[in-house]
CSV table of C-alpha atoms in Angstrom, one decimal:
chain,number,residue,atom,x,y,z
W,1,MET,CA,65.9,123.2,138.5
W,2,VAL,CA,64.3,123.2,134.4
W,3,LYS,CA,67.3,125.3,133.4
W,4,GLU,CA,69.4,122.4,134.6
W,5,ARG,CA,67.7,119.7,132.8
W,6,ILE,CA,68.2,122.0,129.6
W,7,VAL,CA,71.6,121.7,130.2
W,8,ARG,CA,72.3,118.0,131.3
W,9,ARG,CA,71.2,116.6,128.5
W,10,ILE,CA,72.7,119.0,126.6
W,11,LEU,CA,75.6,117.9,127.5
W,12,GLY,CA,74.6,114.6,127.6
W,13,ILE,CA,73.8,114.4,123.9
W,14,LEU,CA,76.6,116.6,123.1
W,15,MET,CA,79.5,113.8,124.9
W,16,THR,CA,77.3,111.2,123.1
W,17,LEU,CA,78.3,113.0,119.7
W,18,MET,CA,81.4,113.3,120.9
W,19,ALA,CA,82.2,109.7,121.6
W,20,LEU,CA,80.5,108.0,118.4
W,21,GLN,CA,82.6,110.8,116.1
W,22,ALA,CA,85.3,109.4,119.0
W,23,CYS,CA,84.9,105.4,117.4
W,24,SER,CA,83.9,106.5,114.0
W,25,GLN,CA,87.7,108.2,113.4
W,26,ALA,CA,89.1,105.0,114.9
W,27,SER,CA,86.8,103.0,112.6
W,28,SER,CA,87.9,104.1,109.2
W,29,SER,CA,91.3,104.8,110.1
W,30,VAL,CA,91.8,100.4,110.2
W,31,ASP,CA,93.5,99.7,107.6
W,32,LYS,CA,93.5,97.5,104.7
W,33,VAL,CA,95.7,94.8,104.1
W,34,PHE,CA,96.2,93.1,101.1
W,35,GLN,CA,97.4,89.1,102.7
W,36,LEU,CA,100.3,88.3,99.7
W,37,HIS,CA,101.4,84.6,97.8
W,38,ALA,CA,105.6,84.3,99.4
W,39,GLN,CA,105.8,87.9,100.8
W,40,ASN,CA,104.9,89.6,104.9
W,41,ASP,CA,101.1,91.2,104.3
W,42,LEU,CA,101.2,94.9,102.7
W,43,ALA,CA,99.2,98.2,104.5
W,44,TYR,CA,97.3,99.5,101.4
W,45,SER,CA,98.2,103.1,103.4
W,46,ASP,CA,102.6,101.4,103.1
W,47,ILE,CA,101.9,101.6,99.0
W,48,GLY,CA,103.6,104.6,98.3
W,49,THR,CA,102.1,105.6,94.7
W,50,ASP,CA,100.1,107.0,93.0
W,51,PHE,CA,97.9,103.7,91.4
W,52,VAL,CA,97.7,100.8,92.7
W,53,LEU,CA,96.2,98.6,89.7
W,54,ILE,CA,94.6,95.0,90.9
W,55,ASN,CA,94.3,92.2,88.1
W,56,TYR,CA,92.0,90.0,88.2
W,57,TRP,CA,93.2,86.6,86.2
W,58,ALA,CA,93.0,82.7,85.4
W,59,SER,CA,94.6,80.4,83.8
W,60,TRP,CA,92.0,79.1,80.9
W,61,CYS,CA,90.9,83.1,80.0
W,62,LYS,CA,92.9,83.9,76.9
W,63,PRO,CA,92.4,87.5,77.4
W,64,CYS,CA,94.6,87.8,80.5
W,65,VAL,CA,96.8,85.3,80.3
W,66,LYS,CA,97.7,88.1,76.5
W,67,GLU,CA,98.3,90.5,78.5
W,68,ILE,CA,100.2,89.3,81.6
W,69,PRO,CA,103.3,90.9,80.4
W,70,GLU,CA,101.8,93.6,79.3
W,71,LEU,CA,100.7,94.2,84.0
W,72,ASN,CA,104.4,93.1,84.4
W,73,GLU,CA,106.2,96.1,82.6
W,74,LEU,CA,104.0,98.6,84.2
W,75,ASP,CA,104.0,97.3,86.9
W,76,ASN,CA,107.3,99.2,86.2
W,77,HIS,CA,105.8,102.6,86.2
W,78,PRO,CA,107.0,104.9,89.2
W,79,GLN,CA,103.4,105.8,89.4
W,80,LEU,CA,102.2,102.0,89.2
W,81,SER,CA,101.7,99.3,91.9
W,82,VAL,CA,100.6,96.8,90.0
W,83,PHE,CA,99.1,92.9,91.9
W,84,ALA,CA,97.5,89.4,90.7
W,85,TYR,CA,94.5,87.9,92.0
W,86,ASN,CA,93.9,84.7,91.4
W,87,PHE,CA,90.5,85.2,90.1
W,88,ASP,CA,90.0,80.3,91.5
W,89,ARG,CA,91.5,81.5,94.8
W,90,LEU,CA,94.6,79.1,93.8
W,91,SER,CA,96.9,79.8,96.5
W,92,GLY,CA,100.6,78.3,98.2
W,93,ASP,CA,102.6,75.8,95.6
W,94,LYS,CA,98.7,75.2,92.7
W,95,LEU,CA,99.1,79.0,92.4
W,96,GLN,CA,103.3,78.9,92.1
W,97,SER,CA,102.8,77.1,89.7
W,98,GLU,CA,100.5,79.0,88.1
W,99,ALA,CA,102.0,82.2,88.6
W,100,ASP,CA,105.2,80.8,87.2
W,101,LYS,CA,103.1,78.5,84.0
W,102,PHE,CA,102.3,82.5,82.5
W,103,ASN,CA,105.6,84.4,84.5
W,104,LEU,CA,103.4,86.7,86.5
W,105,GLN,CA,106.5,87.8,88.1
W,106,LEU,CA,103.7,90.7,90.3
W,107,PRO,CA,102.9,90.4,93.6
W,108,MET,CA,100.1,87.9,94.3
W,109,LEU,CA,96.7,88.7,96.3
W,110,LEU,CA,95.2,85.6,98.5
W,111,ASN,CA,92.4,88.1,99.9
W,112,ASP,CA,89.6,89.3,97.5
W,113,PRO,CA,90.5,93.3,97.3
W,114,ALA,CA,87.2,93.7,95.9
W,115,SER,CA,85.4,93.8,99.1
W,116,MET,CA,87.8,96.1,101.3
W,117,PHE,CA,87.0,98.5,98.5
W,118,GLY,CA,82.9,98.1,98.4
W,119,GLU,CA,83.3,96.4,95.2
W,120,GLU,CA,81.6,93.4,94.1
W,121,THR,CA,83.7,90.7,92.7
W,122,PRO,CA,83.5,90.7,88.6
W,123,GLY,CA,81.1,88.4,86.9
W,124,ALA,CA,83.8,88.4,84.0
W,125,LEU,CA,87.7,88.6,82.9
W,126,PRO,CA,90.1,90.1,83.1
W,127,ALA,CA,89.8,92.9,85.2
W,128,THR,CA,91.6,95.1,86.7
W,129,LEU,CA,90.1,97.6,89.6
W,130,VAL,CA,92.6,100.7,89.9
W,131,LEU,CA,92.2,102.4,92.5
W,132,ASN,CA,94.1,106.1,93.4
W,133,PRO,CA,94.7,106.3,97.2
W,134,LYS,CA,95.7,110.0,97.4
W,135,ALA,CA,91.7,110.4,96.1
W,136,GLY,CA,89.9,107.5,97.2
W,137,THR,CA,88.9,106.9,93.9
W,138,LYS,CA,88.0,103.7,91.8
W,139,GLN,CA,87.7,102.7,88.6
W,140,TRP,CA,87.3,99.4,86.6
W,141,LEU,CA,89.0,98.3,83.3
W,142,MET,CA,86.8,96.2,81.6
W,143,GLY,CA,88.6,93.4,78.8
W,144,ALA,CA,92.5,92.5,78.5
W,145,GLN,CA,94.0,96.0,78.7
W,146,THR,CA,97.5,97.4,77.2
W,147,GLN,CA,100.4,99.4,78.9
W,148,GLN,CA,99.2,102.3,77.0
W,149,SER,CA,95.1,101.0,77.8
W,150,VAL,CA,95.8,101.6,81.0
W,151,LEU,CA,97.9,105.2,81.8
W,152,ARG,CA,95.5,106.1,79.6
W,153,ALA,CA,93.0,105.8,81.3
W,154,ILE,CA,94.6,107.1,84.1
W,155,GLY,CA,96.0,110.2,82.6
W,156,VAL,CA,99.3,109.4,82.7
W,157,GLU,CA,101.7,108.9,80.1
């Protein structure tokens, strides 16, 4: 009788643990989705490059504007996908107008990506969040970037 109770309790605990494990795996597999301006949403898991760069910019930030041509060029690198996020949270025609004004050719995110990756929105600009989806790593590059500085920071030349 005592053994039977112990076995039932152990089985109950094991079944509870298995259910919790299944719930945990299901919630961790929920994909992060980038909401893009003038494009379809993009699942983070569908980005096939080794590195994802997310640049925080604003039109009033002179170093941000200065680095736009470098970021446009970086987006052509086969190992990188580069996105822009407007720090002022512009959207629609206002966002498009700013992008056109500065020849920003990158896909533009509408949702602040920092929170999706457990990060705080940067307090200073320009800032670039570098993600390595395969390794699960992330790092911030602060200040204006060049192609060379980004490639050096991620170990790709």
